[in-house]
Phi, psi and omega in degrees: 000135172240150178239133179224150174275131175243086186297332178297322179262000182051059176202151168270140184237135172263123182246126178235121180050042177079001182249145174290116181259335181187168180204157172236116177280143179216166171234138181267132177223113180045251183252031179215159174245134175263112182275115192262313187205137174252133181230128171250127184290147177305139182097344178244358181293151177077013181247009180080011181299314183302312180296317179292326177295315179298313181301314180294323178296313180295322177297321178292318178301316178297314182298329179275358179072027181258173171241171179216159174241117185272083176282338181286129181297324180294317179295317179300317178296321178297317181297326177298327181270350184226075183295350178295349177259003183303330182293346180275346183286124180292141181288000000 
């Protein structure tokens, strides 16, 4: 699985064998990303795609020196289990 930012569509995409397996939609605001919705495509559910997609997205946000606002319930639930990303949450 690879994860890439697709700024034209404002989403991070999880690609498995050339197919879109999942995505996280976002909106860009100054120096932060507002994470709106996580979607795992039918046929890829139950394979851990969502969690790996969130982790890769948060790692990219950190590498870019940005902050984020987790409006997505799936991302918020992930953050509860992974406090090592708390520093990315915009005040």
